[in-house]
XYZ file of C-alpha atoms in Angstrom:
615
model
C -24.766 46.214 25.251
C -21.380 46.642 26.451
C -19.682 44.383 28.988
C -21.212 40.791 29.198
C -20.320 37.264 29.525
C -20.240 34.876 27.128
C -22.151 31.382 27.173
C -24.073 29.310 28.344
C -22.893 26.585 29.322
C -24.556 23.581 29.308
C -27.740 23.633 28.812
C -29.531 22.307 25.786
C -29.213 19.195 25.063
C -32.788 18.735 25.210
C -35.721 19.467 23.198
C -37.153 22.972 23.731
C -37.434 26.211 22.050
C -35.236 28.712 23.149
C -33.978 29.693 19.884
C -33.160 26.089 19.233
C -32.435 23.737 16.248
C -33.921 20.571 16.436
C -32.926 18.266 13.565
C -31.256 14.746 12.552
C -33.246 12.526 14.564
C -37.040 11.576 15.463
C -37.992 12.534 19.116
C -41.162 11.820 19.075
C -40.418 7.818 19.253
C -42.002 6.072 22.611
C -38.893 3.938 22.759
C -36.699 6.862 23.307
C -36.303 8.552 26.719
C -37.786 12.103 27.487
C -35.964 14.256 29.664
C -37.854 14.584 33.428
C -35.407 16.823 34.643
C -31.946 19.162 34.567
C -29.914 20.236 36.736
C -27.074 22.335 36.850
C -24.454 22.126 39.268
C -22.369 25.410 39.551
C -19.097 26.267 40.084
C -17.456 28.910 42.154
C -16.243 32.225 41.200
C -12.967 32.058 40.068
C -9.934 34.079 42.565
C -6.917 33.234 40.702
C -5.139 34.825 37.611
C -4.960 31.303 36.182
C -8.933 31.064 35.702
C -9.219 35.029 35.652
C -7.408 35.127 32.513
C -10.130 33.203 29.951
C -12.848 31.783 29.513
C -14.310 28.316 31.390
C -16.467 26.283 33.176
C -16.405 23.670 35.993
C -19.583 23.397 36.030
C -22.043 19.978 35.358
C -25.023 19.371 33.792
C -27.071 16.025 35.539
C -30.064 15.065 32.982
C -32.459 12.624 34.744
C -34.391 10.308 31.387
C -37.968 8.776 31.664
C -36.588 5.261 32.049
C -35.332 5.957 35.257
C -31.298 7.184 33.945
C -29.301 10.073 34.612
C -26.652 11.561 33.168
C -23.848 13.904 34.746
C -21.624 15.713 32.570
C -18.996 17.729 33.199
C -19.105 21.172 31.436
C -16.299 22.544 28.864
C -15.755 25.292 26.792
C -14.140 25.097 23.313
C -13.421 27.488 21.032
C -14.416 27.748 17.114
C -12.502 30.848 16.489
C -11.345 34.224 17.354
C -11.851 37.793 16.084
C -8.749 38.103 14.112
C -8.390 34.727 13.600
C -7.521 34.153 9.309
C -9.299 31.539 8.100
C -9.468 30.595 4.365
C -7.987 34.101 3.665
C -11.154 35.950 5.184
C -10.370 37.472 8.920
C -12.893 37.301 11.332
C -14.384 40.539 12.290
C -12.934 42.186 9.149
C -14.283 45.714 8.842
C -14.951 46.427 5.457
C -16.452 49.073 3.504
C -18.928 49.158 0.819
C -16.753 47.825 -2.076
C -15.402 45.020 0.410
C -12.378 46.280 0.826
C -10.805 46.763 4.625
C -10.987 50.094 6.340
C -7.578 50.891 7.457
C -6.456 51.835 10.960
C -4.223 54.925 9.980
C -3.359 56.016 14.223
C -0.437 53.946 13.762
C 2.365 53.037 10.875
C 1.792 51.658 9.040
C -1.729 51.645 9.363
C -3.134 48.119 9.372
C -6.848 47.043 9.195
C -9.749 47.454 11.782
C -10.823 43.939 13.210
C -13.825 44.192 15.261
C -12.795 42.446 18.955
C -16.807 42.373 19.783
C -18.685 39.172 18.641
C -22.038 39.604 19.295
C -25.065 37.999 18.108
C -25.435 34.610 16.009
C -27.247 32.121 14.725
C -26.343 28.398 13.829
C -28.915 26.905 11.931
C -29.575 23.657 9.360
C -29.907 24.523 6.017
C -30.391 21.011 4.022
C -27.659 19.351 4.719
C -25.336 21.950 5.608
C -24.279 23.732 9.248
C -24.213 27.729 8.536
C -23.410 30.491 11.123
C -24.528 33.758 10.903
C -22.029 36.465 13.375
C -22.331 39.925 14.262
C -19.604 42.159 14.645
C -21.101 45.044 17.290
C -17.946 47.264 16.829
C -14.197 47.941 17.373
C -13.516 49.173 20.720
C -10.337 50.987 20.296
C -8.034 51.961 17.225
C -4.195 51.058 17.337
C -3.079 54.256 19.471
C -6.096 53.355 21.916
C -8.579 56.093 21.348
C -12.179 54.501 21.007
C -13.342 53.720 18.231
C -17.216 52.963 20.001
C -19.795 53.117 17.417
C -17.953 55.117 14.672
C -17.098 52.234 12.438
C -20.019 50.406 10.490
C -20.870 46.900 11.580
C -19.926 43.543 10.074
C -21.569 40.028 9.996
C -19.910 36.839 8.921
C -21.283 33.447 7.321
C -19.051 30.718 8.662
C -19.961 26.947 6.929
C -18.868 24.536 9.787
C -18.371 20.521 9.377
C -19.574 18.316 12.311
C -17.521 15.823 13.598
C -18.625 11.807 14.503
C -18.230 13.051 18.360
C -20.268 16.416 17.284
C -17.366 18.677 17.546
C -17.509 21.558 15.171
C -14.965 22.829 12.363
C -14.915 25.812 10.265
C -14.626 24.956 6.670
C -15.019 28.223 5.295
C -15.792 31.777 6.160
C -17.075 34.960 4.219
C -18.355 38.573 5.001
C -22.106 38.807 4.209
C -22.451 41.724 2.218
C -24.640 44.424 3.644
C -24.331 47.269 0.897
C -28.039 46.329 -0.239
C -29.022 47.941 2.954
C -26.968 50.783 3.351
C -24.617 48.863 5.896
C -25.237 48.008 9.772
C -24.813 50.227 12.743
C -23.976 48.661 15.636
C -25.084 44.926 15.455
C -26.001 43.607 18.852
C -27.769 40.928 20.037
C -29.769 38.394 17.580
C -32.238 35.648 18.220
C -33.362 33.122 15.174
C -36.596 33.083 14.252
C -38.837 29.592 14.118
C -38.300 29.738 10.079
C -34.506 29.588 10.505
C -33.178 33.342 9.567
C -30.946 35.483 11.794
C -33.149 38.316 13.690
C -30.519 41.044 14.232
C -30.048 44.514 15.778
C -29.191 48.081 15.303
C -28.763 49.901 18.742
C -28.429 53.233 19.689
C -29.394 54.372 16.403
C -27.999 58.541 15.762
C -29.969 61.371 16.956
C -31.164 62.998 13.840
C -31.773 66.214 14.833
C -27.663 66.557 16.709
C -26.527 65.027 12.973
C -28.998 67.826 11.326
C -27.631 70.343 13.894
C -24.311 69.241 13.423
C -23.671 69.282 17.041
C -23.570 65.519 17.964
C -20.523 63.205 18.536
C -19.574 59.618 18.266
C -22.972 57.528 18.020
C -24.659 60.770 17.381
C -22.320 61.310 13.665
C -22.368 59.364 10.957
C -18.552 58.948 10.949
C -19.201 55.030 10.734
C -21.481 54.900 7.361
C -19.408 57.494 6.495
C -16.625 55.540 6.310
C -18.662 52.526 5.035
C -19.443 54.284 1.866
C -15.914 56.504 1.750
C -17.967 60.030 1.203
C -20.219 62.195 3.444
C -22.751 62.705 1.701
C -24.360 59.408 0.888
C -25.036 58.057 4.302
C -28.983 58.947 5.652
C -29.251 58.972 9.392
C -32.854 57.491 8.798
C -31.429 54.502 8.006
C -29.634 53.208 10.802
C -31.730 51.786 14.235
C -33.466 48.800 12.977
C -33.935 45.031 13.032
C -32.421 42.903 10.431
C -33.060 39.720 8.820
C -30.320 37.576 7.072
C -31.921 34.524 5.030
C -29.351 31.750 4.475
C -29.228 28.612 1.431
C -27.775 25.490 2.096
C -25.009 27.042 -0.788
C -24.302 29.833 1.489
C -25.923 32.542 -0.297
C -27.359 35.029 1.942
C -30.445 37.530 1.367
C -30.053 40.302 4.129
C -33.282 43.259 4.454
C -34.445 45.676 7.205
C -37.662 45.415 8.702
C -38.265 49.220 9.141
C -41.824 48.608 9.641
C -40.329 47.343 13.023
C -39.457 50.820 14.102
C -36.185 52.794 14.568
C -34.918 52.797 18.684
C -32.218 51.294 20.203
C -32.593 47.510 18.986
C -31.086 45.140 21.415
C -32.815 42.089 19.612
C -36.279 40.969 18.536
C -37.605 37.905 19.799
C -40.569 36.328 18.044
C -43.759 34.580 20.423
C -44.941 31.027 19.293
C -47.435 32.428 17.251
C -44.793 33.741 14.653
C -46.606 37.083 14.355
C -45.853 38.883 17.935
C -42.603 40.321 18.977
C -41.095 42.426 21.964
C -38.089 44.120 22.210
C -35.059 45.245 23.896
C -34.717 49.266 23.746
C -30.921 49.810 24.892
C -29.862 53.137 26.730
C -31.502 55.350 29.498
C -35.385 56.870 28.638
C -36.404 53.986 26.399
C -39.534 52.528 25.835
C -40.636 49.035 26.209
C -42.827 48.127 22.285
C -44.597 45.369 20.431
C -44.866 44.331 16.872
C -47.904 42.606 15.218
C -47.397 41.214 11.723
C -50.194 40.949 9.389
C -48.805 37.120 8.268
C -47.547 34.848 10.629
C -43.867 34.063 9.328
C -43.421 37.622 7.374
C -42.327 40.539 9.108
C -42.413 43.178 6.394
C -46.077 44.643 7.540
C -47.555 45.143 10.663
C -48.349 47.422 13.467
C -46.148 48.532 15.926
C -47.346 49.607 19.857
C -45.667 51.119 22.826
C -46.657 50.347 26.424
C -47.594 52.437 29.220
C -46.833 51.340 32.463
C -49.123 51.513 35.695
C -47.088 50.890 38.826
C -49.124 48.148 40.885
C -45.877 48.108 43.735
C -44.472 50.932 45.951
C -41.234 52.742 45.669
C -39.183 50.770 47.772
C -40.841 47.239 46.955
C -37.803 45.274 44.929
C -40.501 42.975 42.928
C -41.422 46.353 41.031
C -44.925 44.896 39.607
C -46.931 46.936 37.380
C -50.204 46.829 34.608
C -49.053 47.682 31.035
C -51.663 48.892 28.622
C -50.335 49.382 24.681
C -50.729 52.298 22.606
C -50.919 51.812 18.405
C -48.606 54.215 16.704
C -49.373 53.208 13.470
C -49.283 50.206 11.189
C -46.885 49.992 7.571
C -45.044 48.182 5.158
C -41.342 47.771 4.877
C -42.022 49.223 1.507
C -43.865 52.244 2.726
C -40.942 53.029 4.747
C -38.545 52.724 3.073
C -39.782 55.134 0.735
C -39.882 57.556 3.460
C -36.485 57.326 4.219
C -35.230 57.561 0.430
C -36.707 60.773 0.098
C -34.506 61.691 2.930
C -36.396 63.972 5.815
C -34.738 65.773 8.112
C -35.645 65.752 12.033
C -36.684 69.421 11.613
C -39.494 68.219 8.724
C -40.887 65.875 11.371
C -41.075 67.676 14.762
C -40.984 71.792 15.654
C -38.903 72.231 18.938
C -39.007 74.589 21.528
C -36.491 75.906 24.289
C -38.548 75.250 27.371
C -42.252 75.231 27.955
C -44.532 76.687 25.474
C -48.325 76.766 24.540
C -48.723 73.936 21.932
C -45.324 72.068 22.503
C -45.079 68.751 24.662
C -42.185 68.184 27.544
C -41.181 64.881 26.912
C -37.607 62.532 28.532
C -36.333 59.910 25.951
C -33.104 58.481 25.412
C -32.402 61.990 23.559
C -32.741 63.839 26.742
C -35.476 66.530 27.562
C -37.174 68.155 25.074
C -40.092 70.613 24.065
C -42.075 69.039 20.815
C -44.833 69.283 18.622
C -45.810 66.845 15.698
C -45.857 68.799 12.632
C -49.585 68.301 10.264
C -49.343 64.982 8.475
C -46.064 63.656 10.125
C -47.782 60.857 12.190
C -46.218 57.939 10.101
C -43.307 59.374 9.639
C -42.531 59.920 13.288
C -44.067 56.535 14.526
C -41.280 54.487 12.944
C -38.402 57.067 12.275
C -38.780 58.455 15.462
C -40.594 55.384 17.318
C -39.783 56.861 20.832
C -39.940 60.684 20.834
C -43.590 59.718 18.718
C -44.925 57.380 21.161
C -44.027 59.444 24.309
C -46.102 61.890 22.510
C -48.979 59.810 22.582
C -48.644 59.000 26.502
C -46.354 55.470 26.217
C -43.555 55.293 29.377
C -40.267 56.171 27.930
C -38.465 56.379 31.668
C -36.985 52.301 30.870
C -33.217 51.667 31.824
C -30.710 49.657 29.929
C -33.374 47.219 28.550
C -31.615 44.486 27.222
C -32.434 40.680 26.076
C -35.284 38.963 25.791
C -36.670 35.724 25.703
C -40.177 33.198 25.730
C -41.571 30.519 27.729
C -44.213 29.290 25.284
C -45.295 26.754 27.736
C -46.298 29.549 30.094
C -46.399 32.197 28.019
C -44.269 34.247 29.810
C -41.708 36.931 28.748
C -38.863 37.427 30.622
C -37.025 40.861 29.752
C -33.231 42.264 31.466
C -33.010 45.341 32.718
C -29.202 45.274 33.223
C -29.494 48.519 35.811
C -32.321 49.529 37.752
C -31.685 53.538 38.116
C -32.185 56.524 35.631
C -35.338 56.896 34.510
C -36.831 53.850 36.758
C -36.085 56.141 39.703
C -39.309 58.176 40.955
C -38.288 61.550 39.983
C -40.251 65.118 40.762
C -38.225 66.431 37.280
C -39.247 63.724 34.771
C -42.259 64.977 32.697
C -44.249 61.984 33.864
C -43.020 59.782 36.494
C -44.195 56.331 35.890
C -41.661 54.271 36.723
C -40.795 54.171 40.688
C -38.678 51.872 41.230
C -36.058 51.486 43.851
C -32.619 52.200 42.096
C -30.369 48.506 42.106
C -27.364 49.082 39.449
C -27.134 45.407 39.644
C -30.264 45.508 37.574
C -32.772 42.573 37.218
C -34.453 40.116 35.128
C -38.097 40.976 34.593
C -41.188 38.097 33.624
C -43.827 39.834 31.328
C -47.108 37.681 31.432
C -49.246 37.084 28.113
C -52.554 36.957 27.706
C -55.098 36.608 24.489
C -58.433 39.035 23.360
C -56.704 42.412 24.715
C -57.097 45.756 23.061
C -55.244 48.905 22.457
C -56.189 51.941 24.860
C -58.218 53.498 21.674
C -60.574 49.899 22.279
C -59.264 48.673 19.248
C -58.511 44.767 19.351
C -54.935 43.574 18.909
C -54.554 40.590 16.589
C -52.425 38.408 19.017
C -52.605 36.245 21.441
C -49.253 36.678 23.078
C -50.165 40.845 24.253
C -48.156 41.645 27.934
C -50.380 42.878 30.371
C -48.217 42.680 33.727
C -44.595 43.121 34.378
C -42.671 42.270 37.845
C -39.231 42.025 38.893
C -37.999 38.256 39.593
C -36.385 38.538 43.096
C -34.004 35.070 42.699
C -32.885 37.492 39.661
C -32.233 40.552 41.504
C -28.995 41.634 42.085
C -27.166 43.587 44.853
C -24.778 46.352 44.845
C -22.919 46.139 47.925
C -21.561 49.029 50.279
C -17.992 47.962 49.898
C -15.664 46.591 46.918
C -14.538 43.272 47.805
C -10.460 42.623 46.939
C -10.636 42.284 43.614
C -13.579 45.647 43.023
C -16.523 43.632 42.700
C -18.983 45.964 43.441
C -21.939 43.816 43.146
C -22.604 40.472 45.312
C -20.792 37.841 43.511
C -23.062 35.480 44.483
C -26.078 36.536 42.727
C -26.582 38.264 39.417
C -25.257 41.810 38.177
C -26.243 43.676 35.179
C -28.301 40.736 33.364
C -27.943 41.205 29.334
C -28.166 37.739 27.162
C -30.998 35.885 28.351
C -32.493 32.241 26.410
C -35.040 30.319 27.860
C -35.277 26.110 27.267
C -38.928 24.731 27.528
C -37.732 20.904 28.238
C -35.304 22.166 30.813
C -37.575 24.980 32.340
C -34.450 26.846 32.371
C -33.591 30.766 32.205
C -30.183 31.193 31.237
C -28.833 34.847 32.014
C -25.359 36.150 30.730
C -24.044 39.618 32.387
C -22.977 42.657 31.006
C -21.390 44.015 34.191
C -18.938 46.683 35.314
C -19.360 45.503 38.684
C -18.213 41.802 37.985
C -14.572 42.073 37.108
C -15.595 38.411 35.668
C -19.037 38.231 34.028
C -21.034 35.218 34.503
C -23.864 32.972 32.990
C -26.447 31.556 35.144
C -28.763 28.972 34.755
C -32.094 29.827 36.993
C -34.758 26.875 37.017
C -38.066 28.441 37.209
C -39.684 25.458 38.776
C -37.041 24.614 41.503
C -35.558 28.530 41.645
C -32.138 26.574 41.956
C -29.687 29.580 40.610
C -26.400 28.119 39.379
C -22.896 29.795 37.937
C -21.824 27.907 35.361
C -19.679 30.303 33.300
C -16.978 32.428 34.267
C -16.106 35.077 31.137
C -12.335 36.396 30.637
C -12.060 39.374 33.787
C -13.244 42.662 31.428
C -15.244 40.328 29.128
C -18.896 40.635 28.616
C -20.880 37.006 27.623
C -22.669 37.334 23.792
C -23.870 35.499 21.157
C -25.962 32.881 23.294
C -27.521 30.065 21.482
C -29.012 27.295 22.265
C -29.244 23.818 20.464
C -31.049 20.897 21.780
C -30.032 18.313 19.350
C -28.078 18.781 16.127
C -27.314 15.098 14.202
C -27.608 13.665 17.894
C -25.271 16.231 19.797
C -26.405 19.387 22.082
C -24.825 22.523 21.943
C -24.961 26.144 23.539
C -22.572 28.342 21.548
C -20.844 30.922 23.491
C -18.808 33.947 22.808
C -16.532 36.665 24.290
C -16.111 40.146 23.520
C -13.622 42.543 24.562
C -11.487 40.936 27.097
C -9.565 43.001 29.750
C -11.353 45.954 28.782
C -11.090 49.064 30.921
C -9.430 46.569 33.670
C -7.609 49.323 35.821
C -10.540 51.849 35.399
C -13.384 49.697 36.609
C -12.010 47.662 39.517
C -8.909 47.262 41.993
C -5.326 48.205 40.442
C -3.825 48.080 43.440
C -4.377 44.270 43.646
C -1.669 42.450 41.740
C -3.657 40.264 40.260
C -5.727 42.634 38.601
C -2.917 44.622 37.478
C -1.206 41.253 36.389
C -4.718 40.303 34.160
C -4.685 43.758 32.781
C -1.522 43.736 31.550
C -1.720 39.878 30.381
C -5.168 39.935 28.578
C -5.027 39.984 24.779
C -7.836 41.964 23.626
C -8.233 41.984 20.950
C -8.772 37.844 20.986
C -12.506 37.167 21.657
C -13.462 33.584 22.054
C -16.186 32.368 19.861
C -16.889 28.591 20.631
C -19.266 26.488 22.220
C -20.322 23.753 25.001
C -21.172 20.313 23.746
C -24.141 18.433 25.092
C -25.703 15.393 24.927
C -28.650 15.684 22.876
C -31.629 14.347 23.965
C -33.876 12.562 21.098
């Protein structure tokens, strides 16, 4: 996850799921009015430097009641915080190492301390009767000289207590780092979704290639430069350990409890989001070559056992057929405990204890295409558990599941219609038909604009060994959402837009409301010089702007909150503004120039729309 836009704007001030906290009043009173219907009135995309230059909407919300009232409301975007920002003492985004002390940024003098400017993920939840946020720190994107720093720092998260005003505006009232030592520190903390029990669901992406670290040949997310610097040595840091989903428990004191699900499997975590049934769970698998899995807990509410399947995809469409629909059938790779994992990882295996490799095609070795690239492998005797969740992908293209996925990013779930609806921020790579790939299963027609994807679920289905899967919430078809399609065009408009501005590019964040049967979808786009948020009603297929991100800023952190003590909320955030502004789009336009020289960037917005709640 790289560029996006940040929020959501105003859409939750109703009662739905959505990753939503519902508390501080009694909705299920006949005297109170439901919610029949929202709307979302968008805005245009902004043209000036004046709305270029931050974050905003003009956007409305109309809310039409039971009893026959409506509400309009205009939209507005306010900010909590930003990366940087000091606040109690504690700075947000700190990067600190294992001890909790900063990690200093020695390209300049004097050096001064890495701040992450790359909010990503949270979580505001009710704990008693206290407001906590959890907030994840992806990376920093460039040191003081302006070399990148991508990937090669460890990862922060913050716990920020906030106070609720009587007109439901929020306040920080303190702020802390939540100390991640007990789990060997983070790696790249993207997107997050909170589960129905109220803990932060995190990320890991583009966990390191064991066998370049074992090689010695890798670079940047391919080292372990950042736990290397988390724990100040080189030798403590396993590679094993890194490329997993994360769950932070929180009191209503602000104590935090933060553990690894590596039962989960190790890939390129985007996020985790769990079905209605609080057992199932899909996931985002980030980068080019991935693979598209799902988790099955043993106990509904308790992810630390369970067994984890990759899908193979049957194309049901042509080549050239934008809906791209397809069958998906789901391969076990093996079922474990947190515990039994973990142990595997402590004793510390190398890639070379899992898997022999060949140079090119040899009797006994398998030609397989993953996120690693092409390679010639064989499973080495008694390695099966091993590989299935340290090396989730390589194992389960070894066992026949598609890895030929592009840029998979958020997900979301309409438990009303028990849908899934998955981003694939850019329809190319691997999703290409190609005569080299070792398997071919994806043919799609390449749009870098990407699209969103709806994943339907159905009950009593079985693995392709005929053994049932314990869930009722198993994917069965995939298809391409045309209203969600975007479309490169031939030529930049004045500003570089490569993509139609007038539809979707590069979908990333994406939260779904049951009581406003709406799909919100923030980009990640290089070919938006301003990213956007988008609310899509599924019922009406109205498609509505109704965020505009700083130009160079991708939308994270998207939350949705129906009705906290009588007020609605979608929190919002920014991350790295003006980035890569003269690269990416039109320097000769002065107003580019202008933004790219203007832009702070190392100021993300973290903040939030306010919405009337609906009770």
């Amino acid at each position: 996850m790289h560029l996006r836009t940040y929020s959501l704007v105003a859409a939750t001030a109703i009662l739905g799921t959505l990753f939503f906290v519902g508390c501080g009043s009694d909705d299920s009173s006949p005297s109170i009015p439901t919610v029949v219907s929202t709307e979302f009135i968008g805005m245009d995309a902004p043209t000036t430097a004046d709305k270029m230059d931050h974050v905003y909407s003009e956007a409305s919300v109309k809310i039409t009641y039971s009893d026959g009232t409506t509400v309009t409301q205009p939209l507005e975007y306010k900010t909590l915080m930003s990366t940087g920002d000091v606040i109690g003492g504690t700075t947000v985004g700190a990067i600190l190492d294992v001890n909790g002390s900063p990690i200093m940024d020695t390209s300049v003098s004097p050096s001064t301390a890495f701040v992450s400017d790359t909010p990503d993920g949270q979580s505001v939840m009710q704990i008693g009767n206290t407001i906590q946020m959890v907030s994840q720190f992806e990376y920093v994107t460039a040191d003081g000289s302006g070399a990148s720093r991508y990937g090669v720092l460890p990862a922060m998260m913050n716990l920020s207590t906030l106070t609720q005003a009587a007109n439901g505006d929020f306040n920080i009232s303190k702020i802390a780092n939540i100390d991640s030592s007990s789990v060997g520190g983070l790696w790249i903390t993207c997107a997050a979704s909170m589960t129905p029990w109220t803990t932060h669901l995190g990320s890991e992406e583009y966990e390191p290639d064991a066998k370049l670290v074992e090689l010695g040949t890798g670079s940047g997310t391919d080292t372990l430069t950042g736990p290397n610097a988390y724990f100040g040595d080189t030798t403590t840091a396993n590679v094993y350990n890194y490329g997993y989903i994360h769950e932070t428990t929180v009191t209503s004191t602000g104590a935090t409890t933060l553990k690894k699900h590596y039962n989960m499997g190790r890939f390129s975590h985007e996020l985790a989001q769990v079905m209605p049934d609080n057992k199932t769970v899909y996931f985002g698998d980030d980068g080019s070559y991935t693979m598209l899995f799902m988790y099955v807990a043993d106990t509904a509410g308790d992810l630390s056992a369970g067994t984890l399947y990759a899908a193979k995809w049957t194309q049901t469409s042509t080549s050239t057929d934008r809906s791209v629909t397809a069958n998906l059938t789901w391969i076990k790779l093996a079922h474990a405990t947190d515990t039994e994992v973990k142990a595997i990882i402590t004793a510390k295996p190398k890639f070379s204890d899992i898997f022999e490799t060949a140079a090119s095609a040899t009797a006994g070795f398998i030609k397989i295409k993953t996120y690693k690239g092409t390679e010639y492998i064989k499973l080495k005797t008694g390695m099966e558990k091993t590989a299935a969740y340290l090396e989730s992908r390589r194992y389960g293209a070894l066992l026949g599941a598609t890895s030929e996925f592009n840029k998979m990013e958020g997900v979301t779930v309409n438990a009303k219609d028990k849908k899934v609806y998955m981003a694939i921020s850019n329809m190319s790579g691997g999703m290409a038909t190609s005569s080299s790939d070792p398997v071919d299963d994806i043919k799609a027609p390449i749009e870098k604009a990407g699209a969103v994807f709806e994943l339907a679920l159905s009950s009593g289905k079985s693995d392709t060994a005929g053994t049932a899967i314990n869930s009722s919430y198993v994917a069965t078809t995939m298809n391409a959402i045309p209203e969600l399609t975007g479309l490169t065009v031939s030529v930049k408009d004045v500003f570089g837009n490569s993509a139609d501005v007038s539809k979707v590019a590069n979908p990333d964040n994406l939260k779904f409301s049951e009581k406003m049967r709406t799909l919100f979808v923030g980009e990640d786009s290089g070919m938006h010089i301003n990213n956007f948020v988008w609310a899509y009603n599924i019922d009406t297929k109205k498609f509505s702007r109704i965020l505009s991100a700083t130009a160079g800023a991708e939308s994270t952190g998207l939350q949705a909150i129906e009705n906290l003590n009588g007020t609605g909320y979608v929190m919002s955030s920014i991350q790295h503004p003006g980035d890569a502004l003269l690269v990416d789009w039109n320097a000769s336009n002065p107003i580019v120039s202008g933004l790219a020289a203007s832009i702070n960037k190392k100021k993300s917005a973290m903040g939030y729309i306010k919405l009337p709640a609906i009770r």
